[in-house]
mmCIF file of C-alpha atoms in Angstrom:
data_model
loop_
_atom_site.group_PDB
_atom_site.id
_atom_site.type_symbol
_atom_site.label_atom_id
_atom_site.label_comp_id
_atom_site.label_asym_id
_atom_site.label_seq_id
_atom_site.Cartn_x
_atom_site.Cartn_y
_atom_site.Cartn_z
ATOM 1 C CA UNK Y 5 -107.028 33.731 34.218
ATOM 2 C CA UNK Y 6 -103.652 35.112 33.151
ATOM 3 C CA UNK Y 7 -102.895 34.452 29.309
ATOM 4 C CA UNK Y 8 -99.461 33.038 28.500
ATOM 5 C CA UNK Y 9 -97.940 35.004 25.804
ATOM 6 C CA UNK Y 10 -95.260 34.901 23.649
ATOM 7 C CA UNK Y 11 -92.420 37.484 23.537
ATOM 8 C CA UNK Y 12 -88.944 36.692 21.486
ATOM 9 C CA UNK Y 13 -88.223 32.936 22.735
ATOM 10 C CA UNK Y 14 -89.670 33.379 25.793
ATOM 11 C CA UNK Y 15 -93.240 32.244 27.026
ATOM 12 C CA UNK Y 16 -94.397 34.406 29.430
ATOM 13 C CA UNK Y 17 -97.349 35.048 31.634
ATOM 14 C CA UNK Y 18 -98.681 38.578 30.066
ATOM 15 C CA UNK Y 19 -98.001 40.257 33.495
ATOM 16 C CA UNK Y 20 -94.348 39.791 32.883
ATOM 17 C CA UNK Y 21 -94.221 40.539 29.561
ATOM 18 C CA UNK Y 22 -92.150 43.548 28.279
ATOM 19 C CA UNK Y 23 -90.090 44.866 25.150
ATOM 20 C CA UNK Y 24 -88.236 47.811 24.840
ATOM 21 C CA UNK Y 25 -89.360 51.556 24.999
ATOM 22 C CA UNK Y 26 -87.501 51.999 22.012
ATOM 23 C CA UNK Y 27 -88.871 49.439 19.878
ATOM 24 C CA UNK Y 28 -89.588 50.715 16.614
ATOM 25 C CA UNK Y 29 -93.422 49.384 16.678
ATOM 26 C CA UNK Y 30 -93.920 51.263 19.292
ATOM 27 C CA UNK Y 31 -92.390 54.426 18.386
ATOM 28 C CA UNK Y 32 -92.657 54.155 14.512
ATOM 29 C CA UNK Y 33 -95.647 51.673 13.632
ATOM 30 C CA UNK Y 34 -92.675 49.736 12.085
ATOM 31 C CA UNK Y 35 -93.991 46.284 12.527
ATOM 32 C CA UNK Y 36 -96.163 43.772 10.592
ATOM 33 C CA UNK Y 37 -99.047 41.317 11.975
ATOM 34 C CA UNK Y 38 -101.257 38.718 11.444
ATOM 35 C CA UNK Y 39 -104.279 37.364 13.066
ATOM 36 C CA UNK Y 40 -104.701 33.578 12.757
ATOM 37 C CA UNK Y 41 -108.596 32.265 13.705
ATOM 38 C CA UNK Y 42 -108.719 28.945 15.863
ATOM 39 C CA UNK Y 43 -111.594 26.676 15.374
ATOM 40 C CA UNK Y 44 -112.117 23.154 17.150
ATOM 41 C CA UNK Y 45 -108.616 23.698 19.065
ATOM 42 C CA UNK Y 46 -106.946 23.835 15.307
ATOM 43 C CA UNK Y 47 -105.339 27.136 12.799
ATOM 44 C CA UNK Y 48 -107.143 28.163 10.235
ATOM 45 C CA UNK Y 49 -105.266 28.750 6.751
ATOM 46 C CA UNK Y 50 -101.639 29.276 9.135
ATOM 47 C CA UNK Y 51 -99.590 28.532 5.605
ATOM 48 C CA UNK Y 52 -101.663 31.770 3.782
ATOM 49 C CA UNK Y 53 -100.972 33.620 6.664
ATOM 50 C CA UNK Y 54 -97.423 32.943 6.934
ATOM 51 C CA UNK Y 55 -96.970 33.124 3.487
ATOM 52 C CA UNK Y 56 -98.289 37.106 3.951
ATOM 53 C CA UNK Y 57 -96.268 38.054 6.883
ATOM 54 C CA UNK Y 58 -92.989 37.220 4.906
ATOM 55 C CA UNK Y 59 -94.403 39.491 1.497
ATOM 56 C CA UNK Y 60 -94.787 42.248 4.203
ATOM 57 C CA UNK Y 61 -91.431 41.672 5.604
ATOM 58 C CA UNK Y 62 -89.622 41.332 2.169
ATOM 59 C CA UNK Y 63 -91.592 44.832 1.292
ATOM 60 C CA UNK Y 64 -90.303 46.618 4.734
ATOM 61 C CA UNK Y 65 -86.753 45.103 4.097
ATOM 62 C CA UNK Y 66 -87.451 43.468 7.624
ATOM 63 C CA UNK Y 67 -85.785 40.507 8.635
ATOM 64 C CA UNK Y 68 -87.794 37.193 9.625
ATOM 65 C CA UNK Y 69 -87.129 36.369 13.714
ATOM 66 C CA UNK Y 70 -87.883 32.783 12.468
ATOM 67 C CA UNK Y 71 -88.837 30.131 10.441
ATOM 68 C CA UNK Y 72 -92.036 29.354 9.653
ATOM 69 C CA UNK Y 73 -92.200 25.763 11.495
ATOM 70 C CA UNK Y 74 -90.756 27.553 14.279
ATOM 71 C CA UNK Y 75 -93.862 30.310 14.198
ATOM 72 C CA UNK Y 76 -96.230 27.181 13.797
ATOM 73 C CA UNK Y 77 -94.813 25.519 16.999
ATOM 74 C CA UNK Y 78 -94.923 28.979 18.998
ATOM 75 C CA UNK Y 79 -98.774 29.247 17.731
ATOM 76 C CA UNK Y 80 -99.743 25.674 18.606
ATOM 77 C CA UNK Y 81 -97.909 25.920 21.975
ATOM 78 C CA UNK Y 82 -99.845 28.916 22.939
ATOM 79 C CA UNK Y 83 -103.058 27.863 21.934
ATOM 80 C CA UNK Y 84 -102.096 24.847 23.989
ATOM 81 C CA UNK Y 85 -101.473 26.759 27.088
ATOM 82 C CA UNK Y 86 -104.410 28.683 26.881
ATOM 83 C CA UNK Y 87 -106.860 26.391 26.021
ATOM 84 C CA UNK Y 88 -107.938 28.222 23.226
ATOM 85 C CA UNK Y 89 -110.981 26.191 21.068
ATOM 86 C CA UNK Y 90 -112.341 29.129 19.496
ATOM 87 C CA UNK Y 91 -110.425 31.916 19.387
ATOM 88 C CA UNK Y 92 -107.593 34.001 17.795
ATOM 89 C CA UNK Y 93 -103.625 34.480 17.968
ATOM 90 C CA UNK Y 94 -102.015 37.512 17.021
ATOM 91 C CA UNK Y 95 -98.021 37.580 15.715
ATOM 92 C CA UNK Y 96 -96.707 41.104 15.668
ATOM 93 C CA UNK Y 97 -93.223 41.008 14.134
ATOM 94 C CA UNK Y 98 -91.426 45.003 14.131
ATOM 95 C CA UNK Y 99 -87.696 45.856 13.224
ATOM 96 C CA UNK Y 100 -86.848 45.555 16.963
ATOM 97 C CA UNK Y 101 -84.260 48.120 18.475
ATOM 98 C CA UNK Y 102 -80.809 49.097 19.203
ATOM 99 C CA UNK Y 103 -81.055 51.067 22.111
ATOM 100 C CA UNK Y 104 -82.244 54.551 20.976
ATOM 101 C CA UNK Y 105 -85.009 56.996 18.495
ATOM 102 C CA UNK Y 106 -83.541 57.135 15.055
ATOM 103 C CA UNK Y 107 -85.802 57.843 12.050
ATOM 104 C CA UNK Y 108 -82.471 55.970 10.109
ATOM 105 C CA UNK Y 109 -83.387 52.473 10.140
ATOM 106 C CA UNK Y 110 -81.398 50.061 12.648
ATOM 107 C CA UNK Y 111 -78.070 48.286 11.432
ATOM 108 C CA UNK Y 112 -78.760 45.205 9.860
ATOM 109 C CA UNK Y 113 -77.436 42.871 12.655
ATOM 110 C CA UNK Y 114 -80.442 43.962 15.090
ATOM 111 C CA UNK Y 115 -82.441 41.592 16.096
ATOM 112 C CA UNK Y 116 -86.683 41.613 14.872
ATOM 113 C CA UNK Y 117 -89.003 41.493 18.199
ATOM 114 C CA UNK Y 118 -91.664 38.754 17.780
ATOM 115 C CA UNK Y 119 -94.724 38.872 20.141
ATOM 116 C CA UNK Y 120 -97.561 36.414 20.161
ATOM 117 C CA UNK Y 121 -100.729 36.465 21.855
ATOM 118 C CA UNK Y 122 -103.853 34.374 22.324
ATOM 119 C CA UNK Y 123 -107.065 35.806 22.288
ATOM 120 C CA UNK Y 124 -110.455 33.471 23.411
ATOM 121 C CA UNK Y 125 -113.634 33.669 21.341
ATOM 122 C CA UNK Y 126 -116.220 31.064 22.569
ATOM 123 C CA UNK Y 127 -118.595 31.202 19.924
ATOM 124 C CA UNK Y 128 -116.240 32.534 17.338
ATOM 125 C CA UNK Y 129 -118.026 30.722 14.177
ATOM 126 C CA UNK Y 130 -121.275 30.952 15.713
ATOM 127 C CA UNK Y 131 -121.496 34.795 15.656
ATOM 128 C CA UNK Y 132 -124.715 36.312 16.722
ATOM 129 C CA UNK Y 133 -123.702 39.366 14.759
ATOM 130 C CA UNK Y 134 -123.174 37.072 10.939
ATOM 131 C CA UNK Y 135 -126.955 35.927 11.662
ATOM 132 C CA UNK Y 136 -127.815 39.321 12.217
ATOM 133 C CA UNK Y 137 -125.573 41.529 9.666
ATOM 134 C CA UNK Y 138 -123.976 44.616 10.044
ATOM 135 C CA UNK Y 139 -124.200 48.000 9.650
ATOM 136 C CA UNK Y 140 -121.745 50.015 7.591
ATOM 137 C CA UNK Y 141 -121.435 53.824 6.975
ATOM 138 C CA UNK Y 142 -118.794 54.925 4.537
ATOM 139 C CA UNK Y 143 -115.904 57.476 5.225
ATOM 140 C CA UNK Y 144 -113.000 58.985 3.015
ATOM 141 C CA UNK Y 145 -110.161 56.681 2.867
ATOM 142 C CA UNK Y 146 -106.643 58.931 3.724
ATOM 143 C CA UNK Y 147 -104.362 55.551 4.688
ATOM 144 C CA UNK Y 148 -101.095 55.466 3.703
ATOM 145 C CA UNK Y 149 -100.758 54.354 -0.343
ATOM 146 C CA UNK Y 150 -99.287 50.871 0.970
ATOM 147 C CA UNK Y 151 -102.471 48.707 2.236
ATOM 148 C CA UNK Y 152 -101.118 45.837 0.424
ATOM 149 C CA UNK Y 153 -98.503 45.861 3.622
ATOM 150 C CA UNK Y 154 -100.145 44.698 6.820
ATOM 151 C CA UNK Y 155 -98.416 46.554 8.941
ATOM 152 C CA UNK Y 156 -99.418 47.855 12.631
ATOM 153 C CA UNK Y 157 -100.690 51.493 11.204
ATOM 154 C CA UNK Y 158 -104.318 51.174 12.327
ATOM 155 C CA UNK Y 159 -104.690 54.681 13.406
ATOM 156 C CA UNK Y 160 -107.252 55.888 11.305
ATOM 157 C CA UNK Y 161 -109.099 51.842 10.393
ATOM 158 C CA UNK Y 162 -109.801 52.726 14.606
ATOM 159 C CA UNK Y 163 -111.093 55.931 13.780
ATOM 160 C CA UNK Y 164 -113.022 54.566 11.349
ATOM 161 C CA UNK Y 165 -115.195 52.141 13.428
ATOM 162 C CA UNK Y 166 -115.762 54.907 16.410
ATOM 163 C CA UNK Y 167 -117.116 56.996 13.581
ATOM 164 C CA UNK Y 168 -119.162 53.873 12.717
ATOM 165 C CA UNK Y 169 -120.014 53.479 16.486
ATOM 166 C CA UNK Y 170 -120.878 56.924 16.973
ATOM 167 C CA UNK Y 171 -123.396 56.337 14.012
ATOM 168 C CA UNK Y 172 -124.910 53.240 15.583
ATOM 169 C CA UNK Y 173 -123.504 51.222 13.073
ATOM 170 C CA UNK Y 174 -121.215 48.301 13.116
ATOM 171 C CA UNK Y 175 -118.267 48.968 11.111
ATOM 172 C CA UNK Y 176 -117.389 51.397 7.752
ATOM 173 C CA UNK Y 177 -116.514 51.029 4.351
ATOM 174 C CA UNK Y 178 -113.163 53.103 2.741
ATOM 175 C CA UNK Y 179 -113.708 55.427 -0.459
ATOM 176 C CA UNK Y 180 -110.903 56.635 -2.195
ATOM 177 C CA UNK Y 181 -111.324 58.523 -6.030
ATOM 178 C CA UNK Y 182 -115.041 57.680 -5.952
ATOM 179 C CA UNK Y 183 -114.447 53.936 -5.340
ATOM 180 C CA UNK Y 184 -114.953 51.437 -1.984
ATOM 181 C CA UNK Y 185 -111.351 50.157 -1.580
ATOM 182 C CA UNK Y 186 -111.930 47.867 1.726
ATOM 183 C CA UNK Y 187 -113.678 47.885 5.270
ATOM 184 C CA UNK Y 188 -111.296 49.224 8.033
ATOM 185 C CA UNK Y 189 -110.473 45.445 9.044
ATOM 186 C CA UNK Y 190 -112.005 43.492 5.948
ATOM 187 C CA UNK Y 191 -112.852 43.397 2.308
ATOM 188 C CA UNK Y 192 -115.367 44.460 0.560
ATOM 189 C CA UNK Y 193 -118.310 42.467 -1.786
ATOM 190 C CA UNK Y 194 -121.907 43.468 -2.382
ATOM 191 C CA UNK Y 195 -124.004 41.190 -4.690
ATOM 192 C CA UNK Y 196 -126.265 41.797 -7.309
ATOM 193 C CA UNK Y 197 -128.382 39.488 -9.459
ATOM 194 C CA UNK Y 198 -126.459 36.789 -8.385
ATOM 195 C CA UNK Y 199 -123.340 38.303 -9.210
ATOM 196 C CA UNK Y 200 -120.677 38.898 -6.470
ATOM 197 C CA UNK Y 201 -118.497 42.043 -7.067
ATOM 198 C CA UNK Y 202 -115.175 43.124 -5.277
ATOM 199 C CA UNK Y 203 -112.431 45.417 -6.045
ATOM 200 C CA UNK Y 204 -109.470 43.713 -7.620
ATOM 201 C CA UNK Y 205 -105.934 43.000 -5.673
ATOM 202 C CA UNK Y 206 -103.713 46.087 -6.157
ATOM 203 C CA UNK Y 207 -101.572 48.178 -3.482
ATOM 204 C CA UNK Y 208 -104.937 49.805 -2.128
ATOM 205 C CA UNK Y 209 -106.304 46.970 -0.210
ATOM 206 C CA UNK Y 210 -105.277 44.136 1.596
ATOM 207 C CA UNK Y 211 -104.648 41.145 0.237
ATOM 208 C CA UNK Y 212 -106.610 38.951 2.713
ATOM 209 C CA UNK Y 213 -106.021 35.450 3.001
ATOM 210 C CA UNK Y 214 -110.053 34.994 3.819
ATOM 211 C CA UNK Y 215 -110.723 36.856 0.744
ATOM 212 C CA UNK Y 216 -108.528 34.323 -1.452
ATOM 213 C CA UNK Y 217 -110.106 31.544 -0.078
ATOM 214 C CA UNK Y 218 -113.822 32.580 -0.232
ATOM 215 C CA UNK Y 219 -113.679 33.308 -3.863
ATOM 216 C CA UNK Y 220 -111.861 30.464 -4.512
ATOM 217 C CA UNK Y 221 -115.103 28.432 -2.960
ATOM 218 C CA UNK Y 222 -117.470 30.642 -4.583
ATOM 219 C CA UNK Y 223 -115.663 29.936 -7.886
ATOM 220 C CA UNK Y 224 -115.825 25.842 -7.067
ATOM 221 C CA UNK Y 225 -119.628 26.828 -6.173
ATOM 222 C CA UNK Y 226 -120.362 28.066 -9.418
ATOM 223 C CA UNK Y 227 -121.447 31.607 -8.154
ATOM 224 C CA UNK Y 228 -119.932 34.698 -10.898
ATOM 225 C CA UNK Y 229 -117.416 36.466 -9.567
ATOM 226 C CA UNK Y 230 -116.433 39.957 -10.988
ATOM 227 C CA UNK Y 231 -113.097 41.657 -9.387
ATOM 228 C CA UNK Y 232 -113.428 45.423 -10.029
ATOM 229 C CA UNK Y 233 -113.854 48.814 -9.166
ATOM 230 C CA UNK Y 234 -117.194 49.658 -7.734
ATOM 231 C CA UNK Y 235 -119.126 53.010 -5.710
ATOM 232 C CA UNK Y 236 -120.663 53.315 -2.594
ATOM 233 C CA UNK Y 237 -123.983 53.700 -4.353
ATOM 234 C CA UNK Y 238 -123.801 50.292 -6.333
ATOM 235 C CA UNK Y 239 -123.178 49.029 -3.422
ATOM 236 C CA UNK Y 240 -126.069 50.872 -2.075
ATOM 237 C CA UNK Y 241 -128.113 49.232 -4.893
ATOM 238 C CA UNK Y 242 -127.046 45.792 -4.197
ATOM 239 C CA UNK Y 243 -129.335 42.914 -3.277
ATOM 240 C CA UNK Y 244 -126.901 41.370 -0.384
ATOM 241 C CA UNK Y 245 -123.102 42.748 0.468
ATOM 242 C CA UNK Y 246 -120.920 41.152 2.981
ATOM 243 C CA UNK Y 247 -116.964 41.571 4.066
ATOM 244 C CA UNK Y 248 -114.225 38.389 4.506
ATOM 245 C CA UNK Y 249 -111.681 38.697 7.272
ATOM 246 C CA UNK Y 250 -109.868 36.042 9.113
ATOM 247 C CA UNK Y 251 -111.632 36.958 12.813
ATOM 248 C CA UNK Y 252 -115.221 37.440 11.097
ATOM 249 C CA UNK Y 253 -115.115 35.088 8.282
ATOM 250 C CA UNK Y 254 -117.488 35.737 6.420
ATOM 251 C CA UNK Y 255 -119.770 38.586 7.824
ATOM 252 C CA UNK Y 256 -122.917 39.816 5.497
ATOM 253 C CA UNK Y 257 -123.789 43.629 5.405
ATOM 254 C CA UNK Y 258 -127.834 44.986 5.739
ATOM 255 C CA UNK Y 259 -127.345 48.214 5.452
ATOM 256 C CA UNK Y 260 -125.237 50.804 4.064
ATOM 257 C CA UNK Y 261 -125.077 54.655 4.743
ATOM 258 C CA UNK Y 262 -128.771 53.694 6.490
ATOM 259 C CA UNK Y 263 -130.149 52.013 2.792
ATOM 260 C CA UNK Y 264 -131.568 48.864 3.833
ATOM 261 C CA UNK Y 265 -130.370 45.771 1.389
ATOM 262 C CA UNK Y 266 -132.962 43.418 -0.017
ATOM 263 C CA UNK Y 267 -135.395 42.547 3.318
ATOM 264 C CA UNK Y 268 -132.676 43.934 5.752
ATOM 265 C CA UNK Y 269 -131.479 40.045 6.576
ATOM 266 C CA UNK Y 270 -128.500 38.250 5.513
ATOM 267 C CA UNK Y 271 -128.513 37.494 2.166
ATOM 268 C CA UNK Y 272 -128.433 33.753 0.638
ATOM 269 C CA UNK Y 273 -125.169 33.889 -1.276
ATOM 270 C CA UNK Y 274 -123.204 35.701 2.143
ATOM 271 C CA UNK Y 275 -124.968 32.739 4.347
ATOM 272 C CA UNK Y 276 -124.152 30.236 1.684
ATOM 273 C CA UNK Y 277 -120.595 31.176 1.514
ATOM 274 C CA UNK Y 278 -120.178 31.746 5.148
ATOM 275 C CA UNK Y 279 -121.217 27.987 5.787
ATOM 276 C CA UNK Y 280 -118.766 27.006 2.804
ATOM 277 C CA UNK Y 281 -115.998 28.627 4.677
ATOM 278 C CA UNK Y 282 -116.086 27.233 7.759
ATOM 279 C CA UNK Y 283 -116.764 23.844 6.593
ATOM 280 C CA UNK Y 284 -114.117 23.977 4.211
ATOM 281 C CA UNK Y 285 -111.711 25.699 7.038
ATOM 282 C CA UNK Y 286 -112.545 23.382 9.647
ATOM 283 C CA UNK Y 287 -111.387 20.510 7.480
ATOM 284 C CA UNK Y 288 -108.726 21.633 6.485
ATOM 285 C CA UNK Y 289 -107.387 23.264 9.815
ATOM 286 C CA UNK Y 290 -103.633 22.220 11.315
#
């Protein structure tokens, strides 16, 4: 079935859609996105998310192509048209074009492209791979200094899980100066006697909307919370680890660099807080 998509004011069917050769996302990585999760027909944490995608415009000097009710309308019209229950949609926003390659940024007049697209998970919440956990190796992180940003760069996060592929694992985990600074499409937690541990909000990660949320739950849960840096092998040591991202939730981790954590299964507080999540989510979903 063809998707209907989104592409600036116009709802398309994805074989027609088109922007320009020249758009700067294409030839510069000079766009921002976000991913919005759909649960029950309904968006979870939209406000968060838009909230983020105008920080990352204000940092790129990049004007908004709308307002935000607009860009809630144009998300619950698409998941509308496509039926979407369980699923994602994905807003990519770049500086747009004026005709031509320039390294010189565009006048100021030209218009942002906005693109939207729907993408259908049956079974989103109920993941086969949360009740099983995933595998994570960890690599050398050589992004860009601006993570913070979450812009379209995703060069080397790709690399990143085809080296994880290649090593029969599931995903990897970024070091930079000695310390884990994120997974290539998530943050980063590992648990230890009860104590859940992730590196603090800075310009070297993302600062994920899932991430807020979950330890603002595990706070209401009562469960310690310590934001800091933290090494591959503590990690290593851990009884549980798990990432938060808005496509995964909450997704706990069984092994690391091929160190099996606790009895290899998901561990209790990553279960726990998974179930919190989409509980909490699903009520609160728009």
């Amino acid at each position: 079935m063809t998707r209907t998509v989104y592409v600036n004011g116009e709802y398309l069917p994805e074989t027609e859609a088109k922007v320009s050769i020249f758009d700067r996302g294409f030839l510069f990585a000079d766009a921002v996105y976000e991913v919005t999760s759909v649960l029950d027909g309904k968006l979870i944490d939209f406000e968060g998310h838009a909230v983020r995608l105008k920080r990352s415009l204000d940092e790129l000097e990049m004007a908004e192509p709308c307002t935000k009710n607009e860009l809630l309308d144009i998300h619950r019209k698409l998941v509308e048209l496509n039926g979407i229950e369980e699923g994602l949609v994905y807003l990519q926003v770049s500086r747009g074009s004026d005709g031509d390659r320039d390294f010189v940024f565009p006048s100021a007049d030209t218009k942002p492209s906005l693109v939207l697209f729907t993408q259908n998970k049956p079974g989103l919440a109920d993941s086969p791979a949360a009740k099983k956990g995933a595998k994570i190796i960890s690599i050398e992180d050589i992004r860009w200094g601006r993570r913070d940003i979450k812009t379209v760069q995703l060069l080397y996060p790709s690399m990143g899980k085809m080296m994880a592929k290649k090593a029969g694992c599931d995903d990897a985990w970024l070091i930079e100066d000695g310390y884990v600074t994120e997974g290539t499409s998530n943050n980063a937690y590992y648990v230890k006697d009860g104590k859940i541990v992730t590196r603090p909000l800075s310009t070297d990660i993302l600062h994920g909307i899932t991430r807020k949320a979950v330890l603002r739950m595990a706070a209401e849960a009562q469960m310690e919370v310590e934001e800091r840096l933290f090494t591959i092998d503590e990690a290593k040591d851990a009884d549980e680890a798990f990432t938060t991202s808005a496509s995964a939730f909450v997704m706990p981790v069984v092994e690391i660099d091929g160190v099996t954590l606790g009895d290899g299964s998901p561990g209790p507080i990553a279960k726990r807080l998974r179930e919190i999540y989409l509980d909490e989510s699903r009520k609160a979903a728009i």
